[in-house]
XYZ file of C-alpha atoms in Angstrom:
701
model
C -114.003 249.324 8.453
C -115.735 252.706 8.765
C -114.892 255.188 11.487
C -118.298 254.598 13.200
C -117.975 250.813 13.361
C -114.376 251.179 14.469
C -115.508 253.432 17.308
C -118.181 250.948 18.403
C -115.731 248.023 18.424
C -113.329 250.012 20.576
C -116.095 250.736 23.102
C -117.157 247.057 23.125
C -113.610 245.997 23.901
C -113.461 248.598 26.642
C -116.725 247.333 28.193
C -115.336 243.802 28.407
C -112.226 245.025 30.216
C -113.902 247.238 32.808
C -116.354 244.513 34.012
C -113.555 242.630 35.817
C -114.424 239.397 34.048
C -112.075 236.809 32.727
C -110.516 233.689 33.955
C -107.592 235.342 35.659
C -109.536 238.037 37.376
C -108.316 241.443 38.396
C -105.437 241.818 40.813
C -105.899 244.071 43.857
C -103.503 244.977 46.652
C -104.358 244.031 50.256
C -103.603 246.001 53.411
C -100.412 244.057 53.985
C -99.137 244.664 50.503
C -99.945 241.221 49.065
C -101.724 240.895 45.774
C -104.669 238.600 45.268
C -107.360 238.141 42.688
C -111.026 238.840 43.032
C -111.715 235.049 43.227
C -109.549 234.857 46.395
C -111.537 237.471 48.331
C -112.922 236.357 51.745
C -116.542 236.559 52.732
C -115.775 239.586 54.886
C -114.739 241.623 51.863
C -117.137 243.907 50.182
C -118.821 242.458 47.132
C -117.196 243.468 43.879
C -118.574 246.512 42.193
C -118.713 247.057 38.469
C -116.657 250.020 37.423
C -118.392 252.804 35.572
C -118.425 252.269 31.839
C -116.169 254.812 30.125
C -116.826 255.473 26.472
C -113.897 256.922 24.545
C -115.563 259.595 22.464
C -112.372 261.306 21.302
C -111.951 261.514 17.536
C -108.516 259.946 17.853
C -110.148 256.514 18.346
C -111.462 256.733 14.806
C -107.887 256.076 13.712
C -106.818 253.461 16.326
C -108.130 250.067 17.517
C -107.706 249.033 21.170
C -105.936 245.680 21.517
C -104.440 243.575 24.321
C -100.851 242.522 23.760
C -98.833 240.732 26.481
C -101.392 241.856 29.093
C -100.820 245.441 27.957
C -103.445 247.630 26.474
C -102.249 249.158 23.238
C -103.668 251.125 20.382
C -103.055 249.985 16.847
C -103.277 252.330 13.868
C -106.190 251.209 11.718
C -103.995 251.374 8.612
C -101.383 249.027 10.091
C -101.366 245.228 10.136
C -98.774 245.015 12.902
C -100.171 244.334 16.387
C -96.900 245.147 18.118
C -96.097 248.495 19.633
C -93.098 250.590 18.694
C -90.819 251.256 21.612
C -87.965 252.636 19.479
C -89.129 256.252 19.430
C -86.498 258.592 20.791
C -86.700 262.303 21.543
C -84.909 264.600 19.125
C -81.993 266.378 20.717
C -81.558 270.104 20.286
C -78.360 270.874 18.366
C -77.246 274.462 19.080
C -74.490 274.393 16.453
C -76.850 272.996 13.830
C -79.389 275.665 14.732
C -76.820 278.446 14.267
C -75.770 277.007 10.916
C -79.383 276.778 9.737
C -80.101 280.360 10.776
C -76.988 281.576 8.953
C -78.009 279.704 5.806
C -81.533 281.128 5.976
C -80.333 284.719 6.367
C -77.767 284.435 3.567
C -79.853 282.446 1.081
C -82.878 284.731 1.390
C -80.937 287.994 1.539
C -82.368 288.887 4.950
C -80.911 291.649 7.137
C -78.894 290.377 10.069
C -81.329 292.101 12.455
C -83.978 289.596 11.367
C -82.820 287.226 14.114
C -83.933 289.798 16.706
C -87.401 290.243 15.220
C -90.400 289.212 17.301
C -91.742 286.954 14.571
C -88.513 284.938 14.370
C -88.341 284.566 18.162
C -91.938 283.352 18.367
C -91.284 280.870 15.583
C -88.244 279.457 17.376
C -90.077 279.175 20.707
C -92.958 277.342 19.034
C -90.894 274.753 17.154
C -88.023 274.415 19.666
C -89.338 274.217 23.260
C -85.817 274.381 24.706
C -84.840 277.355 22.538
C -82.782 279.934 24.386
C -83.263 283.503 23.293
C -79.574 284.310 22.944
C -79.398 285.201 19.222
C -78.404 288.747 18.342
C -77.382 290.683 15.266
C -73.753 290.606 16.350
C -73.786 286.849 16.947
C -75.543 286.268 13.627
C -72.816 288.262 11.882
C -70.097 286.195 13.560
C -71.850 282.954 12.638
C -72.171 284.002 8.991
C -68.494 284.940 8.799
C -67.556 281.594 10.357
C -69.731 279.789 7.808
C -68.096 281.795 4.996
C -64.597 280.828 6.135
C -65.604 277.188 6.500
C -67.121 277.050 3.012
C -64.128 278.870 1.549
C -61.659 276.422 3.097
C -63.665 273.510 1.719
C -63.828 275.068 -1.739
C -60.087 275.736 -1.817
C -59.474 272.003 -1.762
C -60.868 271.817 -5.303
C -57.955 273.918 -6.558
C -55.261 272.573 -4.236
C -53.574 270.387 -6.865
C -53.073 273.337 -9.244
C -54.154 271.237 -12.250
C -57.643 272.632 -12.755
C -57.999 275.057 -15.673
C -60.809 277.593 -15.308
C -62.487 280.289 -17.346
C -63.146 283.558 -15.545
C -65.581 286.450 -15.716
C -64.783 289.872 -14.280
C -67.273 292.661 -13.654
C -67.623 295.845 -11.613
C -70.508 296.523 -9.209
C -71.421 299.825 -7.582
C -72.616 300.422 -4.014
C -74.722 303.621 -4.079
C -74.872 303.906 -0.287
C -71.111 303.982 0.258
C -70.092 305.057 -3.290
C -67.736 302.075 -3.314
C -66.895 299.966 -6.371
C -66.539 296.192 -6.120
C -64.799 293.813 -8.494
C -66.392 290.383 -8.779
C -64.410 287.407 -10.096
C -66.260 284.201 -10.986
C -64.704 280.886 -12.047
C -66.256 278.312 -14.379
C -65.098 274.797 -15.143
C -66.480 271.386 -16.072
C -65.797 268.751 -13.425
C -64.986 265.060 -13.770
C -68.699 264.255 -13.972
C -69.064 266.606 -16.927
C -71.170 269.138 -15.067
C -70.584 272.879 -15.421
C -69.495 274.421 -12.124
C -69.643 278.066 -11.150
C -68.135 279.715 -8.064
C -67.722 283.348 -7.100
C -64.113 283.663 -5.975
C -63.919 287.291 -4.952
C -66.078 290.348 -4.333
C -63.620 292.950 -3.138
C -63.597 296.758 -3.262
C -61.381 298.513 -5.804
C -60.078 302.047 -5.589
C -60.540 302.703 -9.315
C -61.372 300.984 -12.602
C -57.982 301.359 -14.253
C -56.363 298.437 -16.049
C -53.510 298.147 -13.552
C -55.933 297.889 -10.635
C -58.082 295.255 -12.314
C -55.069 293.144 -13.328
C -53.502 293.350 -9.867
C -56.709 292.329 -8.090
C -57.255 289.476 -10.527
C -53.757 288.063 -9.965
C -54.144 288.382 -6.184
C -57.436 286.519 -6.369
C -55.918 283.588 -8.280
C -52.936 283.434 -5.928
C -55.258 283.334 -2.927
C -57.161 280.393 -4.371
C -54.125 278.575 -5.777
C -55.368 278.697 -9.381
C -52.491 278.410 -11.859
C -54.228 277.703 -15.182
C -56.689 279.972 -16.997
C -58.399 279.418 -20.331
C -60.389 282.624 -20.978
C -61.422 285.807 -19.177
C -64.742 287.431 -20.142
C -64.968 291.186 -19.528
C -66.894 294.235 -20.687
C -65.797 296.023 -23.816
C -63.756 298.906 -22.331
C -60.222 300.182 -22.862
C -59.332 299.640 -19.205
C -60.275 295.964 -19.494
C -58.179 295.631 -22.649
C -55.171 296.969 -20.775
C -55.963 294.836 -17.722
C -55.912 291.618 -19.726
C -52.659 292.590 -21.408
C -51.033 292.991 -17.983
C -52.739 289.857 -16.695
C -51.398 287.853 -19.619
C -47.851 288.985 -18.880
C -48.182 288.013 -15.222
C -49.628 284.587 -16.030
C -46.722 283.762 -18.339
C -44.469 283.853 -15.287
C -46.416 280.959 -13.770
C -45.260 278.520 -16.442
C -45.762 277.451 -20.028
C -49.082 275.739 -19.288
C -50.640 278.633 -17.388
C -52.233 279.888 -20.622
C -53.335 278.087 -23.771
C -51.594 279.199 -26.970
C -49.717 281.792 -24.909
C -52.994 283.601 -24.156
C -53.847 284.230 -27.807
C -57.547 283.553 -27.150
C -57.642 284.695 -23.522
C -59.749 287.833 -24.033
C -63.509 287.226 -24.384
C -65.791 290.206 -24.998
C -69.027 290.194 -23.014
C -71.844 289.701 -25.534
C -74.478 291.059 -23.150
C -72.561 294.321 -22.813
C -72.288 294.770 -26.582
C -75.975 293.989 -27.099
C -76.962 296.378 -24.312
C -74.976 299.175 -25.962
C -76.832 298.633 -29.248
C -80.235 298.348 -27.572
C -79.683 301.333 -25.298
C -79.033 303.609 -28.265
C -82.212 302.418 -30.015
C -84.342 302.891 -26.902
C -82.985 306.389 -26.356
C -83.890 307.252 -29.950
C -87.519 306.257 -29.278
C -87.647 307.585 -25.718
C -90.608 309.945 -26.293
C -92.750 307.230 -27.861
C -91.882 304.805 -25.062
C -92.733 307.457 -22.455
C -96.113 308.041 -24.119
C -97.038 304.349 -23.884
C -95.661 304.131 -20.348
C -97.926 307.013 -19.281
C -100.886 305.401 -21.031
C -100.314 302.176 -19.094
C -100.036 304.177 -15.857
C -103.402 305.779 -16.570
C -105.130 302.450 -17.173
C -103.697 300.878 -14.027
C -104.243 303.867 -11.733
C -107.852 302.974 -10.777
C -110.397 300.210 -11.070
C -112.785 302.458 -13.021
C -110.162 303.258 -15.643
C -109.190 299.601 -15.933
C -112.809 298.548 -16.510
C -113.221 301.320 -19.074
C -110.116 300.114 -20.903
C -111.283 296.502 -20.854
C -114.579 297.629 -22.352
C -112.688 299.350 -25.170
C -110.647 296.188 -25.678
C -113.780 294.044 -25.963
C -115.609 296.349 -28.347
C -112.406 296.943 -30.263
C -112.267 293.273 -31.245
C -108.835 292.612 -29.725
C -107.752 289.989 -27.227
C -107.119 290.904 -23.636
C -103.535 290.896 -22.512
C -101.617 291.798 -19.416
C -100.344 295.329 -19.066
C -97.426 296.041 -16.792
C -95.143 298.991 -16.264
C -91.489 298.604 -17.121
C -88.358 299.300 -15.168
C -86.461 302.031 -16.974
C -83.126 300.368 -16.116
C -84.069 296.991 -17.653
C -84.758 296.958 -21.367
C -86.308 293.480 -21.270
C -89.168 294.854 -19.145
C -89.572 297.714 -21.635
C -89.742 295.192 -24.462
C -92.412 293.146 -22.666
C -94.450 296.265 -21.852
C -94.370 297.486 -25.457
C -95.142 294.039 -26.831
C -98.229 293.725 -24.621
C -99.357 297.301 -25.338
C -99.065 296.814 -29.103
C -101.518 293.935 -28.900
C -104.007 296.414 -27.404
C -103.257 299.264 -29.757
C -106.885 299.383 -30.954
C -108.116 299.679 -27.360
C -105.788 302.612 -26.627
C -106.811 304.380 -29.832
C -110.497 303.778 -29.075
C -110.071 305.121 -25.551
C -108.421 308.256 -26.956
C -111.566 308.923 -29.019
C -114.142 308.040 -26.350
C -112.601 308.747 -22.933
C -112.359 312.470 -22.234
C -110.499 311.931 -18.961
C -107.836 309.971 -20.823
C -107.066 312.958 -23.031
C -107.086 315.389 -20.102
C -104.650 313.143 -18.225
C -101.913 314.002 -20.727
C -102.504 317.731 -20.296
C -101.452 317.577 -16.664
C -97.994 318.561 -15.428
C -95.750 315.893 -13.941
C -94.497 316.648 -10.449
C -91.097 315.059 -11.060
C -90.190 317.072 -14.147
C -92.519 320.047 -13.941
C -93.340 319.511 -17.617
C -96.447 318.399 -19.461
C -96.945 314.641 -19.408
C -95.688 312.955 -22.599
C -98.468 311.455 -24.738
C -100.982 310.244 -25.569
C -99.608 307.705 -28.053
C -100.878 308.394 -31.546
C -100.691 306.422 -34.776
C -97.114 307.509 -35.558
C -96.086 306.542 -32.020
C -97.435 303.035 -32.420
C -95.778 302.615 -35.811
C -92.389 303.604 -34.415
C -92.714 301.267 -31.451
C -93.831 298.389 -33.626
C -90.587 298.701 -35.570
C -88.580 298.938 -32.348
C -90.197 295.828 -30.857
C -89.267 293.904 -33.996
C -85.602 294.719 -33.358
C -85.762 294.155 -29.604
C -87.225 290.700 -30.174
C -84.002 289.651 -31.917
C -81.750 290.847 -29.097
C -84.089 289.612 -26.361
C -83.997 285.949 -27.362
C -80.241 286.017 -27.954
C -79.547 287.641 -24.573
C -81.667 285.027 -22.812
C -79.645 282.346 -24.593
C -76.114 283.361 -23.648
C -76.983 284.554 -20.131
C -77.926 281.131 -18.781
C -74.446 280.294 -17.442
C -74.931 276.749 -18.689
C -72.974 274.622 -21.109
C -75.399 275.284 -23.960
C -74.713 279.017 -23.583
C -71.185 278.626 -24.992
C -72.118 276.084 -27.660
C -75.029 278.276 -28.822
C -73.159 281.582 -28.607
C -72.090 281.493 -32.245
C -75.666 280.780 -33.286
C -77.005 283.747 -31.275
C -74.486 286.205 -32.712
C -75.020 284.927 -36.255
C -78.787 285.316 -35.804
C -78.376 288.963 -34.842
C -76.096 289.672 -37.786
C -78.287 287.831 -40.296
C -81.516 289.516 -39.142
C -79.928 292.962 -39.264
C -78.748 292.266 -42.821
C -82.262 291.239 -43.850
C -83.866 294.265 -42.178
C -81.351 296.557 -43.863
C -83.034 295.612 -47.149
C -86.586 296.115 -45.841
C -89.082 298.116 -47.911
C -89.773 300.405 -44.953
C -87.211 303.216 -45.063
C -87.368 303.735 -41.294
C -86.668 300.052 -40.711
C -83.740 300.226 -43.144
C -82.320 303.253 -41.390
C -82.578 301.730 -37.929
C -81.205 298.355 -39.044
C -78.170 299.939 -40.696
C -77.485 302.006 -37.584
C -77.574 298.896 -35.407
C -75.460 296.883 -37.803
C -72.787 299.591 -37.935
C -72.371 299.278 -34.186
C -72.499 295.486 -34.456
C -69.754 295.505 -37.113
C -67.654 297.716 -34.875
C -67.294 294.861 -32.411
C -67.573 291.682 -34.506
C -67.352 292.618 -38.209
C -69.364 289.695 -39.526
C -67.688 287.201 -37.165
C -64.230 288.185 -38.431
C -63.281 290.037 -35.226
C -64.934 287.545 -32.926
C -62.884 285.376 -30.588
C -62.429 282.093 -32.520
C -63.288 280.107 -29.392
C -66.912 281.240 -29.726
C -67.089 279.381 -33.038
C -64.973 276.470 -31.787
C -67.487 275.978 -28.954
C -70.255 275.484 -31.508
C -68.082 272.936 -33.343
C -67.946 270.906 -30.125
C -71.716 270.605 -30.245
C -72.104 267.161 -31.906
C -75.307 268.354 -33.578
C -73.427 271.086 -35.473
C -69.691 270.486 -35.835
C -68.161 272.466 -38.723
C -71.234 272.110 -40.917
C -73.203 274.702 -38.977
C -70.334 277.202 -38.886
C -69.732 276.839 -42.622
C -73.418 277.517 -43.270
C -73.290 280.679 -41.156
C -70.230 281.934 -43.029
C -71.969 281.373 -46.363
C -75.163 283.121 -45.220
C -73.270 286.184 -44.026
C -70.648 286.491 -46.758
C -71.953 284.449 -49.677
C -71.270 280.914 -50.813
C -67.693 280.277 -51.971
C -66.772 283.876 -51.105
C -63.257 284.727 -49.991
C -64.504 285.766 -46.540
C -66.448 282.529 -45.999
C -63.557 280.353 -47.154
C -61.123 282.333 -45.013
C -63.275 281.924 -41.891
C -63.694 278.186 -42.474
C -59.974 277.718 -43.006
C -59.013 279.827 -39.983
C -61.348 277.920 -37.621
C -59.966 274.595 -38.825
C -56.450 275.897 -38.229
C -57.301 277.138 -34.731
C -58.827 273.801 -33.784
C -55.846 271.874 -35.094
C -53.372 274.065 -33.198
C -55.384 273.816 -29.982
C -55.646 270.075 -30.362
C -51.911 269.656 -30.948
C -51.119 271.758 -27.896
C -53.417 269.646 -25.746
C -51.691 266.494 -26.985
C -48.383 267.939 -25.818
C -49.758 269.178 -22.491
C -51.492 265.911 -21.633
C -48.450 263.859 -22.610
C -46.256 266.019 -20.401
C -48.752 265.729 -17.572
C -48.842 261.944 -17.865
C -45.028 261.822 -17.780
C -44.963 263.975 -14.646
C -47.556 261.771 -12.982
C -45.608 258.650 -13.952
C -42.389 260.129 -12.585
C -44.139 261.014 -9.346
C -45.486 257.487 -9.008
C -42.083 256.001 -9.803
C -40.419 258.148 -7.159
C -42.927 256.856 -4.617
C -43.020 253.205 -5.710
C -40.013 252.826 -8.009
C -37.395 250.048 -8.057
C -34.382 251.277 -6.103
C -32.260 248.432 -7.426
C -32.864 249.474 -11.011
C -31.933 253.062 -10.163
C -28.589 251.932 -8.803
C -27.773 249.880 -11.889
C -28.539 252.734 -14.247
C -26.586 255.265 -12.211
C -23.496 253.006 -12.205
C -23.280 252.967 -16.003
C -20.558 255.113 -17.558
C -21.814 258.144 -19.505
C -20.229 256.963 -22.765
C -21.429 253.358 -22.577
C -24.033 252.355 -25.135
C -26.860 250.619 -23.398
C -30.018 249.592 -25.243
C -33.024 248.284 -23.315
C -35.892 246.460 -24.978
C -38.438 247.838 -22.534
C -37.391 251.381 -23.440
C -37.854 250.629 -27.121
C -41.265 249.204 -26.355
C -42.272 252.350 -24.463
C -41.156 254.464 -27.410
C -43.237 252.332 -29.757
C -46.335 252.695 -27.539
C -45.822 256.441 -27.335
C -45.658 256.700 -31.114
C -48.821 254.610 -31.446
C -50.638 256.832 -28.951
C -49.554 259.939 -30.818
C -50.741 258.516 -34.122
C -54.057 257.511 -32.622
C -54.489 260.830 -30.830
C -53.714 262.705 -34.012
C -56.789 261.198 -35.626
C -59.296 262.132 -32.912
C -60.105 265.572 -34.325
C -60.287 264.243 -37.862
C -62.565 261.375 -36.856
C -64.853 263.655 -34.854
C -65.364 266.092 -37.729
C -65.881 263.334 -40.302
C -68.494 261.419 -38.326
C -72.161 262.340 -38.989
C -73.731 264.957 -36.754
C -76.059 263.855 -33.990
C -79.784 264.164 -34.521
C -81.983 265.638 -31.813
C -85.421 264.213 -31.149
C -88.235 266.719 -31.494
C -89.538 268.028 -28.197
C -86.545 266.811 -26.193
C -83.651 268.702 -24.657
C -80.141 267.905 -25.817
C -77.310 267.853 -23.295
C -73.966 268.456 -24.991
C -71.982 267.595 -21.875
C -73.726 264.243 -21.491
C -72.663 263.346 -25.020
C -69.035 264.156 -24.275
C -69.234 262.230 -21.023
C -70.285 259.133 -22.938
C -67.728 259.644 -25.733
C -64.731 260.736 -23.651
C -63.255 257.222 -23.920
C -63.322 257.493 -27.699
C -61.751 260.971 -27.672
C -59.414 261.086 -24.638
C -57.505 264.162 -25.844
C -60.245 265.963 -27.745
C -62.637 265.596 -24.813
C -60.197 267.468 -22.554
C -60.106 270.330 -25.043
C -63.908 270.265 -25.288
C -64.132 270.331 -21.489
C -62.291 273.666 -21.357
C -63.917 275.206 -24.439
C -67.479 274.451 -23.328
C -66.820 276.180 -19.994
C -66.127 279.604 -21.538
C -68.719 282.296 -20.839
C -70.370 284.538 -23.400
C -71.385 287.079 -20.760
C -69.669 288.484 -17.687
C -73.025 289.558 -16.235
C -75.026 287.623 -13.694
C -78.213 286.272 -15.336
C -80.401 288.746 -13.460
C -78.272 291.648 -14.742
C -78.054 290.635 -18.405
C -80.710 293.162 -19.489
C -79.632 295.982 -17.181
C -78.573 299.193 -18.941
C -77.544 301.133 -15.827
C -74.675 298.963 -14.627
C -74.586 296.454 -11.807
C -75.800 298.087 -8.600
C -75.890 296.587 -5.114
C -79.133 296.882 -3.190
C -79.181 299.447 -0.346
C -78.924 296.785 2.361
C -75.824 295.060 1.007
C -74.144 298.293 0.008
C -74.395 299.517 3.620
C -72.370 296.568 4.948
C -68.608 296.619 5.390
C -66.646 295.334 2.357
C -65.590 292.119 4.096
C -69.120 291.276 5.267
C -70.458 292.108 1.801
C -68.056 289.614 0.238
C -68.939 286.992 2.844
C -72.678 287.341 2.164
C -72.489 287.394 -1.651
C -69.988 284.541 -1.961
C -71.712 282.386 0.653
C -75.087 282.843 -0.997
C -73.826 281.619 -4.370
C -71.897 278.733 -2.830
C -74.916 277.579 -0.821
C -77.217 277.901 -3.815
C -74.865 275.693 -5.798
C -74.589 273.083 -3.051
C -78.373 273.013 -2.691
C -78.871 273.164 -6.484
C -81.287 276.057 -5.966
C -79.888 278.781 -8.165
C -82.962 280.359 -9.762
C -83.051 279.836 -13.540
C -83.714 282.715 -15.853
C -87.488 282.746 -16.535
C -88.733 281.911 -19.993
C -90.846 284.304 -22.023
C -93.942 282.229 -21.253
C -93.201 282.328 -17.527
C -92.767 286.099 -17.677
C -96.188 286.581 -19.236
C -97.785 284.154 -16.776
C -96.295 286.192 -13.946
C -97.704 289.365 -15.483
C -101.155 287.764 -15.696
C -100.975 286.730 -12.058
C -99.914 290.200 -10.930
C -102.709 291.705 -12.984
C -105.278 289.486 -11.262
C -103.916 290.533 -7.872
C -104.051 294.161 -8.949
C -107.689 293.826 -9.979
C -108.530 292.273 -6.623
C -106.809 295.086 -4.745
C -108.608 297.716 -6.823
C -111.988 296.079 -6.197
C -111.360 295.842 -2.461
C -110.115 299.417 -2.280
C -113.134 300.730 -4.174
C -115.461 298.736 -1.928
C -113.944 300.237 1.197
C -114.170 303.779 -0.156
C -117.572 303.791 -1.802
C -119.506 300.854 -0.357
C -121.050 297.784 -1.867
C -123.926 299.728 -3.466
C -121.593 301.732 -5.690
C -119.865 298.583 -6.931
C -123.128 296.833 -7.703
C -124.147 299.706 -9.932
């Protein structure tokens, strides 16, 4: 039914009702309070009058049909087939505690200043959506509410570690607060839960007086004691001498907690942060080409400084027969932004060179003196500049993709870590034999620094390679191939690496058999103490010490134990012998899902895989993986007190995890799409600004 016909039918129904017709008539109240119908009126009464016809012209009646139900006049939604009315609607009650919690979550999750709750915009919003809202929120109350939420979340999270059985891998890093000149030590725990999902929680963000090894070790031990964590698998830290000393002291302290506190007595505890090593290599290369990078950076600034210059550049790009691409300035503290800027600028090299020949203002721009330095502006980029940067971008591309890979803080980061490092090493070897002498020189310089830390995978923590073996698509076949590519087929180095990884895996596996067997015995003893047979205990205790007493059930338990050990001893062998898994093209492969399905087939090996796949290749947060200037707190957070700073940072990460809203690291495609969008906004702003300054006539010409 159309809205017009619906409207007419509603009016027709209304006309029938207001005429007073019908068999029952219309009830009226007499002077003595009695009700009677129109048919009972006496001759002395006034004749009935027709009420004025009222047409409902409101647009709302286009969506409802008037009906009579149990002598009641109702409106039925035109999209509903039910003629009955809904009397179950109840008003929503205002929950002050829920409101405070929601405000605290909003402030923490979005990194808002606490004073936001006193802003006029927030107050107007609350008054509009909550009619009974009382304007009693203040900065001080918001701070108290956030601290209360932090303590509540912390108490809930502590229950995960209350049994002391959970083994975690840790990352440790240092952040700087420029406002207060305070240093903070952040400790983050990673583990794979019973559902085979990788979990991440920030445990501590506390100030430290210095960055010495003793201080780092002491704070790390205090953090674990506070949370009740007694078992650690690995600790990922930056490559510094103080961290080396800190982990030595930490290892000694953990040994006092028991034999199972560390795996293999902490032999593989120390994990070097791959992002830190890569950043050291990249930083040196960028500094070597700093003048060329500055020249391109200034050229991009010139193009983006006005709408006229941008249009002139686009004209050069069109006549220069090159495709248009987004141009964006980089952040000098993030080498990934420098890489993206150079990559985009190189695509428009012809346009820049054409503009240098045709645009006089472009050349004069580089003759000006910069206010910041008082020196002549670096540039313009010439042919030699572009050649140097083209070589640099080729190297940065290798490190860029690898850094993105191991900075995801996901399970595939650990299983792909060996692949990323091997890719860097292999590409540097190939470039060291390049025909271009400059490329050879730069590749050898990078590889020397690379060898300093990893030495062709010989100095790498074996767990990095073991993690790749626990990827069912790779197993030992992939690692063996990498060894042969780097050191030659059947070489002593390749054979040594293959043999050593097999030995490490066997030793780890045997230790896990022992640990799990001991754990099962302890659990059985605990259950027996709670539900055991007291009568049997008395009989056994009454036996003389020298009496020989053989029980068939004990022999049977020994036989089962031996069978379990024999079966468990074959898990590693069976896993490595079985064919590797094949991945369908165009589909993602979840390593943890595979182990979740196969954990019944590999009860011991799956527990080892659970801990190995939780190790972290980087101690940096994903957003800091490309940062070359250290981890720096923003001015707002660095101005807070240390306790409030910890409450905000920890609560934010905990809430993001509970809401599953932790922002993923953007892909290369997403980065370029964002640059295109920002460029379109920039063009719009430039057009509007020019229109306001010069008028519509100038733009049309």
